[in-house]
Short mmCIF file of C-alpha atoms and ligand atoms in Angstrom, two decimals:
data_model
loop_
_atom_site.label_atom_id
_atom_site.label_comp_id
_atom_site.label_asym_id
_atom_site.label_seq_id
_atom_site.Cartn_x
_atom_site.Cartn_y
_atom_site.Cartn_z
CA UNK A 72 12.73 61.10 -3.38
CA UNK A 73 10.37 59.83 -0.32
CA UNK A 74 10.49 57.04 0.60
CA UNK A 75 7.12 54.67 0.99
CA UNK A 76 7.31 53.94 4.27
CA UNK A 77 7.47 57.28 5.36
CA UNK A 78 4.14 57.53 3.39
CA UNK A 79 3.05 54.19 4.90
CA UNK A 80 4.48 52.69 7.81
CA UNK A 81 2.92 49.37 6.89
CA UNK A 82 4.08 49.23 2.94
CA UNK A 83 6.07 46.13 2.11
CA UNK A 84 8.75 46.09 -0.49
CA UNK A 85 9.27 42.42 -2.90
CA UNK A 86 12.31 42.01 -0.78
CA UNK A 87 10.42 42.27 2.38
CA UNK A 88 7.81 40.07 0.61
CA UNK A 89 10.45 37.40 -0.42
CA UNK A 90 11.26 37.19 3.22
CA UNK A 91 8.16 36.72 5.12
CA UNK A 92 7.62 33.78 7.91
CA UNK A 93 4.26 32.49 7.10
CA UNK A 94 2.74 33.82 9.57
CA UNK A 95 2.59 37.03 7.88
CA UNK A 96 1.84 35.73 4.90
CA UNK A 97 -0.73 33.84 5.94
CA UNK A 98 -2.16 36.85 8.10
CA UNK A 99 -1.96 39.63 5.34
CA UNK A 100 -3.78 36.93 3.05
CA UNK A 101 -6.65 36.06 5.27
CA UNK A 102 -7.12 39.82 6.50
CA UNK A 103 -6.68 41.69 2.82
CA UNK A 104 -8.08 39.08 0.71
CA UNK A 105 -10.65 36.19 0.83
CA UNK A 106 -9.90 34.82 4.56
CA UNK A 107 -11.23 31.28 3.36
CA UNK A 108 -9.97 30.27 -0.01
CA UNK A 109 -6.76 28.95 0.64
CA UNK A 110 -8.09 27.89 4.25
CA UNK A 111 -10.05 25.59 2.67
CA UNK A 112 -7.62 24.04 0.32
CA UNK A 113 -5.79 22.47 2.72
CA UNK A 114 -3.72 26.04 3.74
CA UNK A 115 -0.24 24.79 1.79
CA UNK A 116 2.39 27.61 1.47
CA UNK A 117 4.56 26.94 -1.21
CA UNK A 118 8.24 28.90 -1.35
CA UNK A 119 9.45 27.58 -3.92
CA UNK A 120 8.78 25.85 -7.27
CA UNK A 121 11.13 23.66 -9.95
CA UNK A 122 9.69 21.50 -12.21
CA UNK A 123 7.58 18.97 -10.39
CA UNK A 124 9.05 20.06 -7.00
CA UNK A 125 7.68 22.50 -4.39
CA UNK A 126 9.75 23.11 -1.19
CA UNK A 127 7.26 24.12 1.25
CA UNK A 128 8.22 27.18 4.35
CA UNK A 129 9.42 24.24 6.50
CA UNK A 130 11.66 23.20 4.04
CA UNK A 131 9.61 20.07 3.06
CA UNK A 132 9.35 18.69 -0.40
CA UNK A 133 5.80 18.42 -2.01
CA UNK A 134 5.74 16.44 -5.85
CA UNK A 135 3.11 18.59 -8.26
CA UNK A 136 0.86 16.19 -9.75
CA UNK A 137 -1.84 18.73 -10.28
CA UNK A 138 0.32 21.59 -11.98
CA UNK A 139 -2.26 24.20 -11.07
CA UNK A 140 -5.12 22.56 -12.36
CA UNK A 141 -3.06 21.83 -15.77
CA UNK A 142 -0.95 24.76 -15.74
CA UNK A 143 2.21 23.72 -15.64
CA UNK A 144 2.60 21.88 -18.92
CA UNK A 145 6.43 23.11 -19.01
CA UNK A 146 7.20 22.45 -15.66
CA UNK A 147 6.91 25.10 -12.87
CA UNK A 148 9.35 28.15 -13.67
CA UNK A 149 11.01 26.69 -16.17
CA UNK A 150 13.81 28.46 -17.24
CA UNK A 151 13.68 28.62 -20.61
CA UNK A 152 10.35 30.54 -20.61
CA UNK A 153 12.18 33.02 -18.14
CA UNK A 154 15.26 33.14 -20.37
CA UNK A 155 12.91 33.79 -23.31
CA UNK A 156 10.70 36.78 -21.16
CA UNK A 157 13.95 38.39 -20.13
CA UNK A 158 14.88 39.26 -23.89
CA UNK A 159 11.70 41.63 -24.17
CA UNK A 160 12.81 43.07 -20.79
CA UNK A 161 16.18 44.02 -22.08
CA UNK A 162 15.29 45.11 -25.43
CA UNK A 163 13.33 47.63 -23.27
CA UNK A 164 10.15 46.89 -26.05
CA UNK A 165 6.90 49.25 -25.66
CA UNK A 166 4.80 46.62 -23.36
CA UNK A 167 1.64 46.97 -25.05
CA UNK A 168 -0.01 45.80 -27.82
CA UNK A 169 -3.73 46.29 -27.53
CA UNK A 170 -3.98 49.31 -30.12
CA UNK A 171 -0.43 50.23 -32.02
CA UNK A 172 1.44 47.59 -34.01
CA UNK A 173 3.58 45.23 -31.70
CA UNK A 174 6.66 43.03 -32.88
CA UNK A 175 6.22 40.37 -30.10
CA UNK A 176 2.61 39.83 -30.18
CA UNK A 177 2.39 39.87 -33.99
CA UNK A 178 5.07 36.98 -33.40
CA UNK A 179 3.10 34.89 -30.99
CA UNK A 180 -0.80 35.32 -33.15
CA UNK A 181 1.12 33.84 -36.08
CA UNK A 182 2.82 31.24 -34.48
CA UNK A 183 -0.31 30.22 -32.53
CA UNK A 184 -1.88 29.74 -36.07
CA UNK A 185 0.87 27.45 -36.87
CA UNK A 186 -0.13 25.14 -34.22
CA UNK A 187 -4.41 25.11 -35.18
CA UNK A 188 -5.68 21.83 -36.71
CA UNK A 189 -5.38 22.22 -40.53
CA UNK A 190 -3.33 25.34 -39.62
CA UNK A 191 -7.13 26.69 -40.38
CA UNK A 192 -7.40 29.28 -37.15
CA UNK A 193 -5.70 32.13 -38.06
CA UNK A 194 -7.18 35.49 -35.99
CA UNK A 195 -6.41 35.09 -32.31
CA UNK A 196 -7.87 38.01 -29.80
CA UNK A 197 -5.89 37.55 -26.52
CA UNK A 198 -7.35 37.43 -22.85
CA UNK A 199 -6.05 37.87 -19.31
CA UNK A 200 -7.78 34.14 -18.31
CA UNK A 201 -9.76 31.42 -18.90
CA UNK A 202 -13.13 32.55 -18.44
CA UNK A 203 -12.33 36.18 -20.42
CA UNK A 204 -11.44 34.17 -23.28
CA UNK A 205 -14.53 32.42 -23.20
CA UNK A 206 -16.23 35.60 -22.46
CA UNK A 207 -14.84 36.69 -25.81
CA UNK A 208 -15.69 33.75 -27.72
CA UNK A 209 -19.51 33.79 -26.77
CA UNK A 210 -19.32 37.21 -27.72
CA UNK A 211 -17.64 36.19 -31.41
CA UNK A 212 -20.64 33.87 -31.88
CA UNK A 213 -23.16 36.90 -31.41
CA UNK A 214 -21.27 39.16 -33.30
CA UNK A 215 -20.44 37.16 -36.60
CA UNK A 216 -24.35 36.40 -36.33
CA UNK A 217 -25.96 39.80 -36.43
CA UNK A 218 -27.96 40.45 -38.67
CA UNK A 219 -29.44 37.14 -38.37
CA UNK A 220 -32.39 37.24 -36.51
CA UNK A 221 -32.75 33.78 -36.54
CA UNK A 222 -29.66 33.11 -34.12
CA UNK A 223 -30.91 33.64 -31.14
CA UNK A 224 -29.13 30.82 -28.41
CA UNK A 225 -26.09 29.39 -28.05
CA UNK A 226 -25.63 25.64 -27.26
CA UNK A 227 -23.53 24.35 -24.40
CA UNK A 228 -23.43 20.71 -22.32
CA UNK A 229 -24.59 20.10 -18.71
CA UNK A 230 -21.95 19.69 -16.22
CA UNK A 231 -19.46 21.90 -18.55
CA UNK A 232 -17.05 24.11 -16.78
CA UNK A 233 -15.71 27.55 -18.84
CA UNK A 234 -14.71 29.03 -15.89
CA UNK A 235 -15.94 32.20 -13.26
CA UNK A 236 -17.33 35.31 -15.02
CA UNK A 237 -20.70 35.86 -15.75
CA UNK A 238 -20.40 35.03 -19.43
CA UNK A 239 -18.46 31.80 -18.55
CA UNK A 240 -20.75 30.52 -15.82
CA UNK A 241 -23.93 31.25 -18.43
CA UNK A 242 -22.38 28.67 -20.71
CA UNK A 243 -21.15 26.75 -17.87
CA UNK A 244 -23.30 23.12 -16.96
CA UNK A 245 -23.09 23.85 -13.12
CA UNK A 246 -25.81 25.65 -11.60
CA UNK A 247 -23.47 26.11 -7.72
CA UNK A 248 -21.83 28.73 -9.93
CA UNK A 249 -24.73 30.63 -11.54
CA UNK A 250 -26.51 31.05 -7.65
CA UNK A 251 -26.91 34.98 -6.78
CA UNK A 252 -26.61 36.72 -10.22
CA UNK A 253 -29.75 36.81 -11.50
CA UNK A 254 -30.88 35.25 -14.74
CA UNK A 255 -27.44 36.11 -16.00
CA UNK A 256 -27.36 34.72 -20.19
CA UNK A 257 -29.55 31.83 -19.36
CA UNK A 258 -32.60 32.26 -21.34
CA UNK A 259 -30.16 32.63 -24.21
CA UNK A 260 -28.42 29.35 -23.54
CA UNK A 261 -29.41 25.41 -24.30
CA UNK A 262 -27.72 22.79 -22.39
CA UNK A 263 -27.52 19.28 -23.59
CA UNK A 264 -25.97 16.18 -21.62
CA UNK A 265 -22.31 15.71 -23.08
CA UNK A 266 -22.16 13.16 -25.67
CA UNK A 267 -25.82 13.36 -26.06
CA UNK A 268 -25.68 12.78 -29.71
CA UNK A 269 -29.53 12.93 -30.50
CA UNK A 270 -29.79 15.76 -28.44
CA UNK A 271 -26.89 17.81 -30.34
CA UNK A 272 -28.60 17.10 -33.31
CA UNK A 273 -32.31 17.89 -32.36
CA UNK A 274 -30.86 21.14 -31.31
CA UNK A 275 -28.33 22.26 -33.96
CA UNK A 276 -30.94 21.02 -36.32
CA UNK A 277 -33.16 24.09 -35.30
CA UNK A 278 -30.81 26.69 -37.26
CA UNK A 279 -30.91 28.83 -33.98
CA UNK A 280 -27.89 28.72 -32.49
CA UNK A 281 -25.39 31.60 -32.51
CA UNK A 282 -22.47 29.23 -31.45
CA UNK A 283 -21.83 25.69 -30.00
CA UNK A 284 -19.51 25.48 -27.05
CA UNK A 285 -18.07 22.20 -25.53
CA UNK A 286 -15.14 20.64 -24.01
CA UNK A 287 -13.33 17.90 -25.77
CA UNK A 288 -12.85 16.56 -22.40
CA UNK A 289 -14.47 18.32 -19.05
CA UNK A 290 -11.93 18.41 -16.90
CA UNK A 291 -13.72 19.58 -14.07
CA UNK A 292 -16.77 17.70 -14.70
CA UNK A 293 -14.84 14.90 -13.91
CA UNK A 294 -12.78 13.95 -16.95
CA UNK A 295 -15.23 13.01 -19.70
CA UNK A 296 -13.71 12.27 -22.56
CA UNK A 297 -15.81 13.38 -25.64
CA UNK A 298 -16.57 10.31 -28.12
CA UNK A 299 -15.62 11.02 -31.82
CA UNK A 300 -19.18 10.58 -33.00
CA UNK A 301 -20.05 14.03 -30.54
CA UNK A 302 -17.57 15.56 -31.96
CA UNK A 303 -17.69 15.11 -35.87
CA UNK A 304 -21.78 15.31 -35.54
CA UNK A 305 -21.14 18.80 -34.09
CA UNK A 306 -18.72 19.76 -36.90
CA UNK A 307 -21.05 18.38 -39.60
CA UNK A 308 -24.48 20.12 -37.95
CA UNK A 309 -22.69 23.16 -37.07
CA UNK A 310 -21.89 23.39 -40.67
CA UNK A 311 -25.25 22.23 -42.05
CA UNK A 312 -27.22 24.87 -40.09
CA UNK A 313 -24.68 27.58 -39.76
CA UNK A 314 -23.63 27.35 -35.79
CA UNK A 315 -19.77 28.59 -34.99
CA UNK A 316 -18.42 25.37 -33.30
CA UNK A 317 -16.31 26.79 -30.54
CA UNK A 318 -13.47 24.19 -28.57
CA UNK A 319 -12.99 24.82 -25.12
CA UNK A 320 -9.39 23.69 -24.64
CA UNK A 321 -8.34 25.87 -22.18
CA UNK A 322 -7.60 22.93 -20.23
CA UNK A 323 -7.22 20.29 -22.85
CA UNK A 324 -4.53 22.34 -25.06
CA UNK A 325 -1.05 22.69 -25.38
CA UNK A 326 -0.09 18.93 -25.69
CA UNK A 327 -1.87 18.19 -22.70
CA UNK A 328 -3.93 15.05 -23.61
CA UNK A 329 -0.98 14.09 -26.44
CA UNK A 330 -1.91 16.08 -29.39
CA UNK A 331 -1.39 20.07 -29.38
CA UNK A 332 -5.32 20.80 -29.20
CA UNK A 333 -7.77 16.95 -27.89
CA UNK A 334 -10.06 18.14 -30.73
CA UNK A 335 -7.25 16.62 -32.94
CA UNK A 336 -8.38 13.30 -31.47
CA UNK A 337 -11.71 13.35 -33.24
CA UNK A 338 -10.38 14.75 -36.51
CA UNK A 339 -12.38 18.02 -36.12
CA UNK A 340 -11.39 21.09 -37.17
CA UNK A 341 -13.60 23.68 -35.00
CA UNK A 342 -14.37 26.92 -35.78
CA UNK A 343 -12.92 28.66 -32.73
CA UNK A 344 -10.49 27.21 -30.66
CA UNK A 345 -10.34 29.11 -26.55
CA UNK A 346 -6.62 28.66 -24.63
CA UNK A 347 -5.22 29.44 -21.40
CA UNK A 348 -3.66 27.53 -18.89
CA UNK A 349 -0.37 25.92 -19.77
CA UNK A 350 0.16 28.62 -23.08
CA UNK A 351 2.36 31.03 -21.05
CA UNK A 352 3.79 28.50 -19.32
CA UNK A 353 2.48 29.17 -16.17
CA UNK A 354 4.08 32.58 -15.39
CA UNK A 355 2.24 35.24 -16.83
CA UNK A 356 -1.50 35.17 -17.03
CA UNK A 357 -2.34 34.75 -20.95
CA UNK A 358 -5.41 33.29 -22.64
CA UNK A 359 -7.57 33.74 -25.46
CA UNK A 360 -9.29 32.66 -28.52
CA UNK A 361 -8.30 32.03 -31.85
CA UNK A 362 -10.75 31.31 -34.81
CA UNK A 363 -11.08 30.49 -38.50
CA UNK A 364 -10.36 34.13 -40.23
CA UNK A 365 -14.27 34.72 -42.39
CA UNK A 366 -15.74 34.13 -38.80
CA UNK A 367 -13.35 36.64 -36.80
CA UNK A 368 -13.85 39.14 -40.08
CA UNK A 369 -17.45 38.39 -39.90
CA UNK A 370 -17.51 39.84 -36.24
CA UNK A 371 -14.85 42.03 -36.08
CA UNK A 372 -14.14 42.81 -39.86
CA UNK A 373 -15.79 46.29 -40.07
CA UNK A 374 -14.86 49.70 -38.51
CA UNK A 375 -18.11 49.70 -36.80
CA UNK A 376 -17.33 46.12 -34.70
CA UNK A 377 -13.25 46.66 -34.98
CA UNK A 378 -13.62 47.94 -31.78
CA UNK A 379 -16.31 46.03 -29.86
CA UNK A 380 -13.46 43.69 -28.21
CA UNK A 381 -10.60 45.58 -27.08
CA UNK A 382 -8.89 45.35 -23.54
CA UNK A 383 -5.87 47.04 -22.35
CA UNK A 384 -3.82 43.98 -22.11
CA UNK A 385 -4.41 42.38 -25.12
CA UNK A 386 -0.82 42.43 -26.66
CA UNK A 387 0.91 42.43 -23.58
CA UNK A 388 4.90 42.06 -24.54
CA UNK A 389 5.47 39.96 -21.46
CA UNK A 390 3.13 38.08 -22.22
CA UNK A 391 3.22 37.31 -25.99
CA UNK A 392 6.83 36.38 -24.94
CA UNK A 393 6.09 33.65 -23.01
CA UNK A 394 3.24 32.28 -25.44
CA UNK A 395 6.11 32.58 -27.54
CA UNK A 396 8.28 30.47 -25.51
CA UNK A 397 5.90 27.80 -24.08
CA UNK A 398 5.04 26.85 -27.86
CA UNK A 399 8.50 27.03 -28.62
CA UNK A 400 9.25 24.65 -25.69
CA UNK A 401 6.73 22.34 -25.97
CA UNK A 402 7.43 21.59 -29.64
CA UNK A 403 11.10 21.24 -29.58
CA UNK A 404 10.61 19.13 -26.25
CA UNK A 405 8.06 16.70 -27.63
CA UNK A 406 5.65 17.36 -25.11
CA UNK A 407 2.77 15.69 -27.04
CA UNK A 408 4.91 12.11 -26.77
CA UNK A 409 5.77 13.09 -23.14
CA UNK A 410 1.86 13.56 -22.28
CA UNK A 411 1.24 10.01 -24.03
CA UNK A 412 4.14 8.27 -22.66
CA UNK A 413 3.77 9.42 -19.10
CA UNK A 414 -0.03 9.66 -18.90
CA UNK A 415 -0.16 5.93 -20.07
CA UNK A 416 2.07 4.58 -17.29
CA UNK A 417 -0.42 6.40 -14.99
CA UNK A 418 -3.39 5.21 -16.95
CA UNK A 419 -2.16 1.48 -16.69
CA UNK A 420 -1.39 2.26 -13.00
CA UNK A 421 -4.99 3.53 -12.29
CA UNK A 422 -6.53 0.84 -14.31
CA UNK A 423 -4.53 -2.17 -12.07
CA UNK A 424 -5.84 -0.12 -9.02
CA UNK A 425 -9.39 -0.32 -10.49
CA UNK A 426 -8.99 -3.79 -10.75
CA UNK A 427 -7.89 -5.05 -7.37
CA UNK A 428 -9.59 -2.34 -5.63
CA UNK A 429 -13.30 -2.77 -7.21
CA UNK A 430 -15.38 -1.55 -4.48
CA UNK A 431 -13.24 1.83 -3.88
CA UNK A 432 -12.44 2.56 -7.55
CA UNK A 433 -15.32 2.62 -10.36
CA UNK A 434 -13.53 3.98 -13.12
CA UNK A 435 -10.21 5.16 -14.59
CA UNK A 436 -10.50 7.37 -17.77
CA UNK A 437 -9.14 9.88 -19.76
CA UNK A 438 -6.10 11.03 -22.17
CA UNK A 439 -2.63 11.66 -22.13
CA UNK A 440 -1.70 13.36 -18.48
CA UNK A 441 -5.33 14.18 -18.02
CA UNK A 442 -6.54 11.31 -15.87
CA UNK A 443 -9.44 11.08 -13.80
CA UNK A 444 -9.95 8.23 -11.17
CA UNK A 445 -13.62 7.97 -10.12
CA UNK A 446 -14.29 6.88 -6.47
CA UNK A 447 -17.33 4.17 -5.14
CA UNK A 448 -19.31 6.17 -2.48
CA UNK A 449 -18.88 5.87 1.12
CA UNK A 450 -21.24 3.46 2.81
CA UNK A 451 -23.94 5.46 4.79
CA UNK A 452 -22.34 4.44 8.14
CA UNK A 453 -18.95 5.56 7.44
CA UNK A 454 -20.21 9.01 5.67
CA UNK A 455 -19.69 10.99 8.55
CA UNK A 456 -16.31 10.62 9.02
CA UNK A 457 -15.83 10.17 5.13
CA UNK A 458 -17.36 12.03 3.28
CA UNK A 459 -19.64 11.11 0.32
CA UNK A 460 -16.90 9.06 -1.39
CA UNK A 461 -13.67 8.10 -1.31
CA UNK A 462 -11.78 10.10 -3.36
CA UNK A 463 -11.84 12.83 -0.53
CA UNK A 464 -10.26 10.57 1.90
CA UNK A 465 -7.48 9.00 -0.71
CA UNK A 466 -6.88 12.82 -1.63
CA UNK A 467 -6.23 13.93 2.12
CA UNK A 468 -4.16 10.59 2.72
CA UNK A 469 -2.03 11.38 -0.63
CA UNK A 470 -1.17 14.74 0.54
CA UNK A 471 -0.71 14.51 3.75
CA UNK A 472 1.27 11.28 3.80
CA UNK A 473 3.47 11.57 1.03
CA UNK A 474 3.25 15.44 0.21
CA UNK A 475 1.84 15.04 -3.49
CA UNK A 476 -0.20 17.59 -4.47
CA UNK A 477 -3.23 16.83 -6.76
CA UNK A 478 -6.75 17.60 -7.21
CA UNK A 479 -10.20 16.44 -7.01
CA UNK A 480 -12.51 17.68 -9.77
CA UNK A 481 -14.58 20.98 -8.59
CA UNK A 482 -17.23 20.08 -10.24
CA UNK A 483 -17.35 16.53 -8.92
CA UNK A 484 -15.41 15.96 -6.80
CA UNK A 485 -15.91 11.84 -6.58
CA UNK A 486 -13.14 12.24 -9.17
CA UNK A 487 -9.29 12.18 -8.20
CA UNK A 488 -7.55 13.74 -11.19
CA UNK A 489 -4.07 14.01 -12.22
CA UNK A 490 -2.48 16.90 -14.38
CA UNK A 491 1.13 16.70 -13.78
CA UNK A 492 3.54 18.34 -15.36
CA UNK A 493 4.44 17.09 -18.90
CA UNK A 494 7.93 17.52 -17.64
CA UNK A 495 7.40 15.53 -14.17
CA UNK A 496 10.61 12.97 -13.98
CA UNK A 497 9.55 9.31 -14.08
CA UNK A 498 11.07 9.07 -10.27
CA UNK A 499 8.46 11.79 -9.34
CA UNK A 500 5.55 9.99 -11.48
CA UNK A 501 6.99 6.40 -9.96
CA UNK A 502 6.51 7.98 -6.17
CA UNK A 503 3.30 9.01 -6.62
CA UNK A 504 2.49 5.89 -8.19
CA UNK A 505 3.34 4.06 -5.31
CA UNK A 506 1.94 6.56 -3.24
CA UNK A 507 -1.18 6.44 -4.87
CA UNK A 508 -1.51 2.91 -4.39
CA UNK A 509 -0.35 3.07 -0.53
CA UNK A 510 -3.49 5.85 -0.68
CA UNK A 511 -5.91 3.37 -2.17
CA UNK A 512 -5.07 0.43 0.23
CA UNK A 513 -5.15 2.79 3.09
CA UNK A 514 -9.01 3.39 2.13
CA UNK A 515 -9.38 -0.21 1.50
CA UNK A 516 -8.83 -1.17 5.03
CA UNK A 517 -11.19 2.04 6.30
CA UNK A 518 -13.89 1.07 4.52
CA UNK A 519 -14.02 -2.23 5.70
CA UNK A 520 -14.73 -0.64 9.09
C1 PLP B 277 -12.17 24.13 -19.80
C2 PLP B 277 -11.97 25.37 -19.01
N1 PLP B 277 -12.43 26.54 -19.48
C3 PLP B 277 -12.25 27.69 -18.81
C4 PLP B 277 -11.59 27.72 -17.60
C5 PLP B 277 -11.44 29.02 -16.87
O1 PLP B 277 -10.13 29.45 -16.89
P1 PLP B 277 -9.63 30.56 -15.82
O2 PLP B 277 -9.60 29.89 -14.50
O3 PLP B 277 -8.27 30.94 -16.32
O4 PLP B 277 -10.60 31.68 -15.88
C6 PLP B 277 -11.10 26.53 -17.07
C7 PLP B 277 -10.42 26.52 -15.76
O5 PLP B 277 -10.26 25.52 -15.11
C8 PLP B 277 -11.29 25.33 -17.78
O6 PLP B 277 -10.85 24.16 -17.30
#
């Protein structure tokens, strides 16, 4: 046998990986990958994660309060996910489960079904991410609608985010991520304002639209919550003039606002549900779609279509495992009362904040551990060194200070948002608290300047 570095002087094995200083790691990143990402997300290297604990390469602890952008509903590597994704390992099963029968994948679309509103979504088609499983549902809408003519659009909101591909940004309500790609699906795509109830009705009232996409709460818009009368107007027009309503929880799923899926919230039961995120627990990448079983049959139902939506991955053992476990996990662990009973002691703290803090804080909103904190602008002669608003400055302070990680909304980024971990211990959620608070009167004084 050769060995690699014989081949190439320069290889590096997972144990020499494991062991890098960061300056290696921080050099091999910015020359063999994109040099300015991480630079310009504050450059944080991260060793090690448990829970709602990162120990940093100087040995420094950081508390998670952003879980990956709502990841890490189950805690970062938590162990009974691992425990769970070691089993397929040792049974040695045949990974994949795209094209042949597959024990462990079978497993996790039936259980997924278990979870649906109504139990009423029953097909799922899996996805590596996010925006592939959105990329698949746009595609369910045209498919299940051939044939008629009529359906020519699809509906979506304005300042919606459904993540990076072409497909995704199409639907998407942010024009910074549809620059450079040509027209992509735009002239086949309507965009109302979110909770634009006329609007939604105007629209679906045409008969014209393929599929309706939405979030029941953009999360990167800037936590809007969607009001019940959006929602159940949707569901009734969508089934008045024959539009697939598609959910967008990808970020709103898996317990993360206090029920299994936010559309539960509104009582809706919509057509297509899209997941991601915290599903595989944050350690394999896993997404998808799952949808009421006439409309999968009516794209996918036929030997001419069965194959329009394959992908080599779909199946994956490793990953049906974990979907497997995190659903496991997050029922038997009550992570839906966890969500509420956290998120509301940040809620309330956000809310006093709001209150003594008037001119820095406009508005605390959201559900369960999906909280958004909107910021007051900067006043024009403190911009410079500020920024357009405060949440920037409270973010840095936050971080830097106290070595809490959390995240502004991309797609507006006036909003501070929190997505910890619906397994964060109350000490973690009380220091941040206070930390937050520290944050806020810290900007209190600046702006006074
Ligand atoms: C609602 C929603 N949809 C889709 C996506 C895209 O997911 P991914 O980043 O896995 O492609 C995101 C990611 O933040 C999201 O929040």
């Amino acid at each position: 046998m050769k060995n690699v570095k014989d081949v190439y002087r320069d290889f590096y094995t997972v144990d020499d990986a494991i062991n890098f200083d960061f300056a290696t790691v921080k050099n091999l990143q910015e020359t063999y990958s994109n040099k300015l990402k991480v630079a310009l997300s504050g450059g944080k290297y991260f060793k090690t994660a448990d829970n709602a604990s990162f120990i940093d390469h100087a040995g420094n602890k950081h508390v998670d309060m952003m879980g990956a952008v709502g990841v890490m509903t189950v805690g970062n590597n938590n162990p009974f996910i691992w425990e769970q994704i070691e089993k397929v390992f040792k049974a040695k099963n045949y990974m994949m489960g795209a094209i042949s029968y597959h024990n462990v994948a079978a497993a996790f679309y039936r259980n997924l079904a278990l979870t649906t509103p109504g139990q009423k979504l029953t097909k799922a088609q899996i996805a590596g991410g996010g925006a592939e499983a959105i990329e698949g549902a746009i595609k369910l809408c045209m498919i299940a609608n051939r044939g008629k003519p009529e359906k020519t659009k699809l509906l979506a909101t304005l300042n919606a985010f459904h993540g990076k591909t072409s497909g995704a940004v199409s639907v998407g309500g942010k024009d910074t991520w549809q620059a450079y790609q040509g027209r992509l699906l735009l002239n086949q795509i309507t965009h109302i304002p979110f909770n634009d109830v006329e609007a939604l009705k105007k629209e679906l009232s045409s008969g014209i639209y393929q599929g309706f996409v939405v979030e029941p709460i953009q999360g990167e818009g800037g936590v809007h919550v969607a009001t019940n009368e959006f929602m159940r107007t949707a569901r009734e027009y969508c089934d008045q003039y024959g539009t697939i309503f598609v959910a967008d929880e990808i970020q709103t799923g898996c317990c993360r606002t206090g029920k299994f899926w936010a559309s539960e919230w509104s009582g809706v039961i919509p057509d297509v549900i899209t997941f991601g995120k915290g599903i595989s627990g944050g350690l394999i990448p896993l997404a998808g779609y799952i949808a009421k079983a006439e409309i999968y049959d009516a794209a996918y139902g036929t030997p001419e279509t069965a194959f329009h939506h394959t992908a080599t991955y779909q199946g994956n053992a490793i990953a049906c495992a974990a979907g497997i476990a995190a659903i496991q996990y997050m029922i038997e662990n009550d992570l839906c009362s966890a969500a509420l009973e956290k998120g509301k002691i940040i809620q309330d703290a956000m809310l006093a904040a709001q209150k003594k803090y008037p001119g820095i804080i406009k508005e605390a909103r959201g559900r369960g551990c999906l909280i958004g904190v909107e910021f007051e602008p900067v006043k024009d002669s403190l911009k410079e060194k500020y920024g357009e608003n405060w949440a920037m400055e409270c973010e840095r302070y936050f971080s830097e200070e106290f070595r809490i990680q959390i995240m502004h909304s991309f797609n507006n980024p006036k909003v501070f948002r929190w997505l910890p971990p619906l397994t964060a211990p109350q000490a973690d959620i009380g220091y941040a608290i206070n930390a937050f608070n520290k944050s806020v009167e810290h900007v209190y004084q600046l702006a006074q300047g």
